[in-house]
Short mmCIF file of C-alpha atoms in Angstrom, two decimals:
data_model
loop_
_atom_site.label_atom_id
_atom_site.label_comp_id
_atom_site.label_asym_id
_atom_site.label_seq_id
_atom_site.Cartn_x
_atom_site.Cartn_y
_atom_site.Cartn_z
CA MET A 1 -78.26 54.99 -37.38
CA ARG A 2 -76.61 52.51 -34.89
CA SER A 3 -75.36 53.81 -31.88
CA LEU A 4 -72.97 52.15 -28.99
CA ASN A 5 -73.59 53.03 -25.54
CA CYS A 6 -75.91 55.49 -26.40
CA ARG A 7 -73.23 57.45 -28.59
CA ASN A 8 -73.64 57.67 -32.39
CA ILE A 9 -71.10 55.75 -33.94
CA ALA A 10 -70.69 57.87 -37.30
CA GLU A 11 -70.35 61.17 -35.01
CA ALA A 12 -67.85 59.40 -32.96
CA LEU A 13 -65.66 58.40 -36.29
CA VAL A 14 -65.94 61.76 -37.65
CA SER A 15 -64.74 63.36 -34.27
CA LYS A 16 -61.59 61.22 -34.48
CA GLY A 17 -60.78 62.10 -37.81
CA LEU A 18 -61.25 58.54 -38.78
CA ALA A 19 -64.14 59.40 -41.37
CA MET A 20 -65.54 62.39 -43.42
CA VAL A 21 -69.04 63.72 -43.94
CA VAL A 22 -70.78 63.35 -47.06
CA LYS A 23 -71.96 66.76 -48.28
CA TYR A 24 -75.65 67.22 -49.05
CA ARG A 25 -77.66 70.29 -50.24
CA PRO A 26 -80.10 71.56 -47.47
CA ASP A 27 -83.13 70.18 -49.61
CA ASP A 28 -81.63 66.56 -50.16
CA ASP A 29 -83.59 64.00 -48.39
CA GLN A 30 -80.91 61.63 -48.03
CA ARG A 31 -79.24 64.02 -45.73
CA SER A 32 -78.82 62.37 -42.21
CA SER A 33 -81.03 63.76 -39.39
CA ARG A 34 -77.73 64.29 -37.49
CA TYR A 35 -76.34 66.10 -40.33
CA ASP A 36 -75.56 69.33 -38.25
CA ASP A 37 -73.92 67.13 -35.44
CA LEU A 38 -71.62 65.33 -37.96
CA LEU A 39 -70.40 68.93 -39.46
CA THR A 40 -69.83 70.13 -35.94
CA ALA A 41 -67.79 67.02 -35.07
CA GLU A 42 -65.91 67.18 -38.65
CA ASN A 43 -64.88 71.31 -37.90
CA LYS A 44 -63.57 70.03 -34.56
CA ALA A 45 -61.66 67.23 -35.89
CA ILE A 46 -60.09 69.79 -38.80
CA LYS A 47 -59.21 72.05 -36.20
CA SER A 48 -57.41 69.47 -33.90
CA GLN A 49 -55.85 68.05 -37.21
CA LEU A 50 -56.89 64.47 -36.05
CA GLY A 51 -56.74 61.50 -38.18
CA VAL A 52 -57.23 62.30 -42.09
CA HIS A 53 -57.23 65.76 -40.99
CA SER A 54 -53.55 65.92 -39.71
CA LYS A 55 -50.75 67.57 -41.59
CA LYS A 56 -48.22 65.14 -40.35
CA ASP A 57 -47.17 61.97 -42.56
CA ASN A 58 -49.36 58.89 -41.19
CA PRO A 59 -46.95 55.90 -41.06
CA GLY A 60 -49.82 53.59 -40.74
CA LEU A 61 -50.39 50.61 -38.53
CA ARG A 62 -47.96 47.83 -39.15
CA VAL A 63 -49.14 44.47 -38.24
CA THR A 64 -46.41 41.89 -37.59
CA GLU A 65 -46.96 38.41 -38.65
CA ILE A 66 -45.30 36.04 -35.82
CA ASP A 67 -43.30 33.34 -37.49
CA ALA A 68 -41.00 30.74 -36.20
CA ALA A 69 -38.17 33.18 -35.30
CA ARG A 70 -40.35 35.80 -33.62
CA ALA A 71 -42.26 33.32 -31.65
CA LYS A 72 -39.13 32.40 -30.02
CA LEU A 73 -38.45 35.85 -29.05
CA GLU A 74 -42.00 36.57 -27.77
CA LEU A 75 -42.71 33.43 -25.76
CA SER A 76 -41.13 34.41 -22.65
CA ALA A 77 -42.99 37.89 -22.55
CA PHE A 78 -46.10 36.28 -23.31
CA GLN A 79 -45.62 33.60 -20.73
CA ARG A 80 -45.13 36.19 -17.99
CA ALA A 81 -48.16 38.26 -19.02
CA GLN A 82 -50.42 35.37 -18.05
CA ARG A 83 -53.53 36.52 -19.99
CA ILE A 84 -53.29 38.55 -23.22
CA ASP A 85 -56.20 40.11 -24.95
CA ALA A 86 -56.55 39.24 -28.47
CA ILE A 87 -59.17 39.13 -31.22
CA VAL A 88 -60.07 36.11 -33.06
CA GLU A 89 -59.66 36.84 -36.77
CA PHE A 90 -60.27 33.63 -38.40
CA VAL A 91 -61.03 30.03 -37.46
CA ALA A 92 -59.33 27.25 -39.34
CA SER A 93 -60.46 24.38 -37.33
CA GLY A 94 -62.08 23.42 -34.03
CA SER A 95 -58.68 24.06 -32.09
CA ARG A 96 -56.77 26.49 -34.76
CA LEU A 97 -57.52 29.95 -34.94
CA ARG A 98 -55.77 33.16 -36.14
CA LEU A 99 -55.54 35.93 -33.65
CA TYR A 100 -54.98 39.58 -33.66
CA ILE A 101 -53.03 40.74 -30.52
CA PRO A 102 -53.55 44.47 -30.00
CA LYS A 103 -50.84 45.03 -27.35
CA SER A 104 -48.14 44.07 -29.92
CA ASN A 105 -49.81 44.81 -33.16
CA SER A 106 -49.25 41.03 -34.18
CA LEU A 107 -50.89 38.30 -35.88
CA CYS A 108 -50.31 34.80 -34.67
CA THR A 109 -51.60 31.05 -35.12
CA PHE A 110 -53.21 29.79 -31.90
CA LEU A 111 -53.62 26.21 -31.01
CA LEU A 112 -55.81 25.09 -28.34
CA GLY A 113 -53.86 23.16 -25.60
CA GLY A 114 -54.78 19.99 -23.95
CA ILE A 115 -57.01 18.56 -26.51
CA ASN A 116 -57.37 16.35 -29.63
CA CYS A 117 -59.81 17.79 -31.86
CA PRO A 118 -60.88 16.14 -35.25
CA ARG A 119 -59.74 17.70 -38.42
CA ALA A 120 -62.12 19.59 -40.38
CA THR A 121 -62.44 19.38 -44.14
CA ARG A 122 -60.09 21.46 -46.18
CA GLN A 123 -60.89 22.83 -49.35
CA ALA A 124 -58.09 22.67 -52.13
CA THR A 125 -55.55 25.79 -52.09
CA GLY A 126 -52.99 26.32 -54.64
CA ASN A 127 -51.09 23.08 -55.14
CA ALA A 128 -52.60 21.53 -51.87
CA PRO A 129 -55.45 19.03 -52.59
CA ALA A 130 -58.57 19.08 -50.66
CA THR A 131 -58.50 16.90 -47.93
CA ASP A 132 -61.62 15.00 -46.19
CA GLY A 133 -62.39 15.92 -42.30
CA GLU A 134 -62.54 13.47 -39.57
CA PRO A 135 -65.95 12.51 -38.14
CA TYR A 136 -67.39 15.86 -36.07
CA GLY A 137 -64.32 17.77 -37.42
CA ASP A 138 -66.66 20.26 -39.40
CA GLU A 139 -69.08 20.43 -36.47
CA ALA A 140 -66.20 21.44 -34.00
CA LEU A 141 -65.13 24.21 -36.69
CA VAL A 142 -68.84 25.37 -36.55
CA PHE A 143 -68.92 25.44 -33.05
CA THR A 144 -65.74 27.36 -32.51
CA LYS A 145 -66.66 29.65 -35.07
CA GLU A 146 -70.08 30.45 -33.29
CA GLN A 147 -68.26 30.90 -29.99
CA CYS A 148 -65.21 32.98 -30.92
CA LEU A 149 -65.18 34.48 -34.40
CA GLN A 150 -64.60 38.19 -34.45
CA LYS A 151 -64.78 38.25 -30.68
CA GLU A 152 -62.63 39.60 -28.08
CA VAL A 153 -60.96 36.71 -26.08
CA SER A 154 -57.92 36.38 -23.88
CA ILE A 155 -55.22 33.79 -24.18
CA GLN A 156 -52.55 32.48 -22.02
CA VAL A 157 -49.56 30.97 -24.05
CA ASP A 158 -47.64 27.73 -22.68
CA THR A 159 -45.47 27.25 -25.69
CA HIS A 160 -45.03 27.16 -29.61
CA ASP A 161 -44.26 24.70 -31.96
CA LYS A 162 -41.64 24.79 -34.69
CA ALA A 163 -43.69 26.50 -36.90
CA GLY A 164 -44.15 29.16 -34.58
CA ASN A 165 -47.93 28.70 -33.75
CA PHE A 166 -48.59 29.36 -30.16
CA ILE A 167 -50.15 26.57 -27.98
CA GLY A 168 -52.16 27.29 -25.04
CA TRP A 169 -55.43 28.20 -23.55
CA LEU A 170 -58.22 30.65 -24.64
CA TRP A 171 -61.36 32.22 -23.02
CA VAL A 172 -64.20 33.80 -24.63
CA ASP A 173 -66.65 35.46 -22.08
CA ASN A 174 -64.60 33.47 -19.28
CA VAL A 175 -65.36 30.24 -20.80
CA ASN A 176 -62.42 27.83 -21.54
CA MET A 177 -62.66 26.82 -25.25
CA SER A 178 -60.50 23.71 -24.65
CA VAL A 179 -63.09 22.72 -21.89
CA ALA A 180 -66.25 23.74 -23.76
CA LEU A 181 -65.06 21.62 -26.81
CA VAL A 182 -64.56 18.63 -24.79
CA LYS A 183 -67.91 19.17 -22.68
CA ASN A 184 -69.75 19.05 -25.82
CA GLY A 185 -68.30 15.84 -27.31
CA PHE A 186 -66.09 17.73 -29.87
CA ALA A 187 -62.74 16.76 -28.52
CA SER A 188 -60.84 14.43 -26.13
CA VAL A 189 -58.28 15.11 -23.67
CA HIS A 190 -54.68 15.16 -24.91
CA PHE A 191 -52.20 13.62 -22.35
CA THR A 192 -50.75 17.30 -22.10
CA GLY A 193 -53.82 18.49 -20.81
CA GLU A 194 -53.89 15.56 -17.97
CA LYS A 195 -50.64 17.16 -16.84
CA SER A 196 -51.90 20.83 -16.96
CA GLN A 197 -53.51 23.00 -14.32
CA TYR A 198 -56.82 22.32 -15.86
CA ALA A 199 -56.62 18.74 -15.63
CA SER A 200 -59.23 18.28 -13.25
CA VAL A 201 -61.81 20.30 -15.10
CA LEU A 202 -60.82 18.60 -18.40
CA LYS A 203 -61.46 15.04 -17.25
CA GLY A 204 -64.65 15.95 -15.45
CA ALA A 205 -65.91 17.57 -18.87
CA GLU A 206 -64.54 14.40 -20.72
CA GLU A 207 -66.38 12.18 -18.25
CA SER A 208 -69.53 14.16 -18.85
CA ALA A 209 -69.41 14.03 -22.73
CA LYS A 210 -68.69 10.11 -22.18
CA ALA A 211 -71.73 9.70 -20.18
CA GLN A 212 -74.02 11.50 -22.38
CA LYS A 213 -72.50 9.66 -25.48
CA LEU A 214 -72.00 13.14 -27.19
CA ARG A 215 -70.80 13.17 -30.57
CA ILE A 216 -67.15 11.71 -30.97
CA TRP A 217 -68.25 9.40 -27.86
CA LYS A 218 -71.63 8.27 -29.63
CA ASP A 219 -70.45 4.64 -29.83
CA TYR A 220 -68.43 4.99 -26.72
CA VAL A 221 -68.56 1.71 -24.61
CA GLU A 222 -66.71 1.86 -21.16
CA GLU A 223 -64.28 -0.77 -20.77
CA GLU A 224 -64.69 -3.53 -18.23
CA LYS A 225 -62.23 -3.02 -15.43
CA GLU A 226 -60.34 -6.44 -15.06
CA GLU A 227 -59.48 -7.31 -11.45
CA LYS A 228 -55.73 -7.62 -11.32
CA LYS A 229 -54.16 -9.46 -8.48
CA GLU A 230 -51.39 -7.25 -6.94
CA GLU A 231 -48.17 -8.40 -7.74
CA GLU A 232 -45.07 -7.60 -5.90
CA ARG A 233 -43.00 -5.59 -8.25
CA VAL A 234 -39.17 -5.14 -7.37
CA PRO A 235 -37.98 -1.64 -8.68
CA THR A 236 -35.24 -1.46 -10.94
CA GLU A 237 -32.88 1.14 -11.61
CA ARG A 238 -32.88 2.56 -15.47
CA GLN A 239 -29.94 1.22 -17.13
CA VAL A 240 -27.95 3.36 -19.15
CA ASN A 241 -25.67 2.24 -21.96
CA TYR A 242 -25.21 4.88 -24.74
CA GLU A 243 -24.04 3.87 -28.11
CA ASP A 244 -23.13 6.18 -31.02
CA VAL A 245 -25.58 5.78 -33.82
CA VAL A 246 -26.84 7.60 -36.87
CA VAL A 247 -30.91 7.22 -37.66
CA THR A 248 -31.42 6.16 -41.31
CA GLU A 249 -35.03 6.25 -41.31
CA VAL A 250 -38.20 7.30 -39.37
CA THR A 251 -41.23 5.60 -40.56
CA PRO A 252 -44.78 7.04 -41.03
CA GLU A 253 -45.83 5.41 -37.62
CA GLY A 254 -43.17 7.13 -35.70
CA ASN A 255 -40.72 4.27 -35.42
CA PHE A 256 -36.97 4.61 -36.58
CA TYR A 257 -34.17 2.67 -37.87
CA VAL A 258 -30.54 3.11 -36.62
CA GLN A 259 -26.97 2.06 -37.58
CA LYS A 260 -24.43 1.78 -35.13
CA ILE A 261 -21.51 4.09 -36.02
CA SER A 262 -18.93 1.16 -34.72
CA GLU A 263 -20.62 -0.96 -37.58
CA GLY A 264 -20.09 1.67 -40.15
CA PRO A 265 -16.89 0.56 -41.81
CA LYS A 266 -17.92 -3.25 -41.78
CA ALA A 267 -21.15 -2.06 -43.62
CA GLU A 268 -19.33 0.14 -46.18
CA ASP A 269 -17.18 -2.84 -46.88
CA LEU A 270 -19.84 -5.27 -47.45
CA PHE A 271 -21.65 -2.63 -49.99
CA ALA A 272 -18.40 -2.02 -51.80
CA LYS A 273 -17.81 -5.61 -52.25
CA LEU A 274 -21.51 -6.31 -53.29
CA ARG A 275 -21.27 -3.49 -55.86
CA GLN A 276 -17.91 -4.99 -57.16
CA GLU A 277 -19.71 -8.49 -57.63
CA PHE A 278 -22.51 -6.76 -59.76
CA GLN A 279 -20.06 -4.70 -61.82
CA ALA A 280 -17.96 -7.92 -62.56
CA ASN A 281 -21.02 -10.10 -63.31
CA PRO A 282 -23.93 -7.79 -64.20
CA PRO A 283 -27.44 -9.49 -63.49
CA LEU A 284 -29.66 -9.93 -66.66
CA PRO A 285 -32.83 -7.71 -66.05
CA GLY A 286 -35.79 -9.83 -65.61
CA ALA A 287 -33.90 -13.04 -64.84
CA TYR A 288 -34.80 -13.00 -61.29
CA THR A 289 -38.14 -13.96 -60.19
CA ALA A 290 -39.06 -12.08 -57.12
CA LYS A 291 -41.34 -13.71 -54.27
CA ARG A 292 -42.46 -12.19 -51.07
CA GLY A 293 -40.16 -12.71 -48.32
CA ASP A 294 -37.07 -13.02 -50.29
CA ILE A 295 -33.75 -11.41 -49.46
CA CYS A 296 -32.19 -10.25 -52.70
CA ALA A 297 -30.44 -7.01 -54.09
CA ALA A 298 -32.19 -3.68 -55.50
CA LYS A 299 -30.87 -1.25 -57.60
CA PHE A 300 -32.06 1.95 -55.46
CA THR A 301 -33.82 4.29 -57.45
CA GLY A 302 -32.00 7.27 -55.55
CA ASP A 303 -28.61 6.62 -56.70
CA ASP A 304 -28.56 3.40 -59.08
CA GLU A 305 -26.51 1.70 -56.67
CA TRP A 306 -27.24 -2.09 -55.27
CA TYR A 307 -28.38 -2.70 -51.82
CA ARG A 308 -29.80 -5.72 -49.89
CA VAL A 309 -33.37 -5.92 -49.70
CA LYS A 310 -36.42 -8.01 -48.40
CA VAL A 311 -39.42 -8.32 -50.87
CA GLU A 312 -42.70 -7.42 -49.05
CA LYS A 313 -44.96 -7.43 -51.75
CA VAL A 314 -44.87 -8.39 -55.63
CA HIS A 315 -47.93 -6.68 -57.80
CA GLY A 316 -47.60 -6.80 -61.45
CA GLY A 317 -44.38 -5.95 -62.62
CA ASN A 318 -43.48 -4.14 -59.65
CA ALA A 319 -41.95 -5.06 -56.31
CA THR A 320 -42.12 -3.19 -52.79
CA VAL A 321 -39.02 -3.67 -50.97
CA HIS A 322 -37.30 -2.84 -47.63
CA TYR A 323 -33.94 -1.80 -47.70
CA ILE A 324 -32.68 -3.80 -44.57
CA ASP A 325 -29.51 -1.97 -43.90
CA TYR A 326 -31.20 1.44 -43.89
CA GLY A 327 -34.91 0.71 -42.81
CA ASN A 328 -36.37 2.78 -46.17
CA LYS A 329 -38.90 1.15 -48.54
CA GLU A 330 -39.85 1.83 -52.05
CA THR A 331 -41.81 0.34 -55.00
CA LEU A 332 -39.84 -0.43 -58.04
CA PRO A 333 -39.82 -2.46 -61.18
CA THR A 334 -38.86 -6.23 -60.69
CA THR A 335 -36.50 -5.71 -63.65
CA ARG A 336 -34.33 -3.71 -60.71
CA LEU A 337 -34.09 -6.71 -58.36
CA ALA A 338 -31.48 -9.58 -58.88
CA SER A 339 -30.43 -12.48 -56.83
CA LEU A 340 -28.19 -11.94 -53.92
CA PRO A 341 -24.90 -13.85 -53.86
CA ALA A 342 -24.69 -16.04 -50.86
CA ALA A 343 -21.47 -14.44 -49.63
CA TYR A 344 -23.83 -11.33 -48.83
CA ALA A 345 -26.89 -12.92 -47.44
CA SER A 346 -25.74 -14.33 -44.33
CA GLU A 347 -24.54 -10.93 -42.67
CA LYS A 348 -27.32 -9.76 -40.32
CA PRO A 349 -29.08 -6.18 -41.20
CA PHE A 350 -26.97 -2.97 -40.12
CA ALA A 351 -30.25 -0.95 -39.47
CA THR A 352 -32.38 -2.25 -36.50
CA GLU A 353 -35.90 -0.68 -35.96
CA TYR A 354 -36.96 0.99 -32.33
CA ILE A 355 -40.01 2.81 -31.20
CA LEU A 356 -40.31 5.99 -29.03
CA PRO A 357 -40.40 5.12 -25.32
CA TYR A 358 -43.19 6.31 -23.08
CA VAL A 359 -44.88 8.41 -25.56
CA SER A 360 -47.30 7.96 -28.70
CA LEU A 361 -48.02 9.86 -31.84
CA PRO A 362 -51.36 11.95 -31.53
CA LYS A 363 -54.44 10.81 -33.09
CA ASP A 364 -54.91 13.60 -35.19
CA GLU A 365 -53.34 13.03 -38.61
CA GLU A 366 -52.11 16.61 -38.91
CA TYR A 367 -50.36 16.65 -35.46
CA ALA A 368 -49.06 13.37 -35.96
CA ALA A 369 -47.51 14.19 -39.57
CA LEU A 370 -46.03 17.19 -37.53
CA ALA A 371 -44.33 14.90 -35.00
CA ILE A 372 -42.86 12.86 -37.87
CA LYS A 373 -41.66 15.94 -39.24
CA TYR A 374 -39.97 17.14 -36.33
CA LEU A 375 -38.56 13.97 -35.64
CA LYS A 376 -36.94 13.61 -38.80
CA GLU A 377 -35.46 17.09 -38.52
CA ASP A 378 -34.22 16.42 -34.95
CA THR A 379 -32.40 13.23 -36.13
CA ALA A 380 -30.78 14.36 -39.41
CA VAL A 381 -27.34 14.89 -37.92
CA SER A 382 -24.22 12.76 -38.11
CA LYS A 383 -24.20 11.31 -34.81
CA LEU A 384 -26.60 10.53 -31.90
CA LEU A 385 -26.59 8.97 -28.61
CA MET A 386 -28.99 6.09 -28.19
CA ASN A 387 -29.85 4.35 -24.84
CA VAL A 388 -32.38 1.33 -24.89
CA GLU A 389 -35.19 1.81 -22.28
CA TYR A 390 -37.22 -1.43 -22.10
CA ARG A 391 -38.34 -4.27 -24.00
CA ASN A 392 -41.91 -5.30 -25.20
CA PRO A 393 -42.61 -8.74 -26.37
CA GLY A 394 -43.75 -8.74 -29.96
CA SER A 395 -42.68 -5.19 -30.72
CA PRO A 396 -39.55 -3.27 -31.36
CA GLN A 397 -37.23 -2.08 -28.43
CA ALA A 398 -37.88 1.33 -27.17
CA ALA A 399 -35.00 3.57 -27.20
CA SER A 400 -34.12 7.27 -26.34
CA LEU A 401 -32.14 9.58 -28.44
CA TYR A 402 -29.88 12.28 -27.50
CA SER A 403 -27.83 15.18 -29.38
CA GLU A 404 -25.58 15.27 -26.18
CA LYS A 405 -25.63 14.00 -22.69
CA THR A 406 -27.77 16.72 -21.48
CA SER A 407 -31.73 17.42 -20.62
CA GLU A 408 -31.26 19.96 -23.64
CA GLY A 409 -30.06 17.17 -25.87
CA ASP A 410 -32.99 14.56 -25.10
CA ILE A 411 -35.09 14.54 -28.51
CA ILE A 412 -38.03 12.78 -27.10
CA LYS A 413 -38.21 15.43 -24.34
CA ASN A 414 -38.20 18.18 -26.77
CA LEU A 415 -40.99 16.56 -28.73
CA ILE A 416 -42.98 16.47 -25.53
CA THR A 417 -42.30 20.10 -25.07
CA GLU A 418 -43.19 21.25 -28.59
CA GLY A 419 -46.59 19.28 -27.91
CA THR A 420 -46.11 17.23 -30.93
CA VAL A 421 -46.46 13.73 -28.95
#
């Protein structure tokens, strides 16, 4: 019979009323060698009315699931606590774990902070199809499982994302798991890690993994440092010129299209006249032959109205088009395309593409998709303030977005705070 710290576990459970003794006849060979001790412990528990022997109604242990709403309520308390004890219930990937927190009788999803960890393979569940993992994603999952699963750990919570998942640091046997994953070549340092209190140890771990060409760094080749001539740079002040805009599209790459609200009436007038033109002179389906690069009209499948588009690709009887006044794209039959009357072709597009300034999407596809989701949610309002920050040759301008003229209204800053970019 197993023991813990020289104490019989079965006897300990019985003495607290958490188990009952199986009764045997005196001549039964299956009876425990500690049978008499077990009976004595059970009698004491019965007299003390402990556990299952209690005459009071047992309400049971209620475990709370920490969702997005509860995460907001718990965050400040968790941050003040510094280190919180927890037990790892499940490991979903190298950097994503399910934790039970005894202090609050709660379950939460916990994301290891400061790192980019490759995604593990996912099995098909319900309506969600199976997805392939990234290189070394499955190995990272195994590593974290071996180190943490069903073990007592301590965590430090920095923040949470919109789904209510806590983001922070986790220690098992006083080993920082973010550092351990980086040190063993299972993860790289995220830009949030470079700004954290563990930046130096994370960077040291990454340099060590690179030098040994461990796992994700197997094919790493150090870039040759180019000698750059020092140039005198005249510091320039940030120019602020807010414009009222509405975001009409967010692309899979994290870019976004906006329409200036001041141009709204002009755009609506053009669209109304274009539709009147097609109502008066309906185009013959199939009469127009689309070619790549053409500016023409398309009947949007969402509302069956005509809009201006640019043809990006023609394949078979379908065409992929870009709605130049909104930024969205779709593939539709070429029979839904028509020649654009010359009077409507000269007007410049009402939607302009911009990029996010000073930030980039995570390399991890799951986190990148989460960033896109949050950006779409934050920009799905009737009016935003936009300020062009800088221009890069050969790419769209970089612009900041604000829901109001305060730091709380800075959409880019909010994405950084949530750890999604």
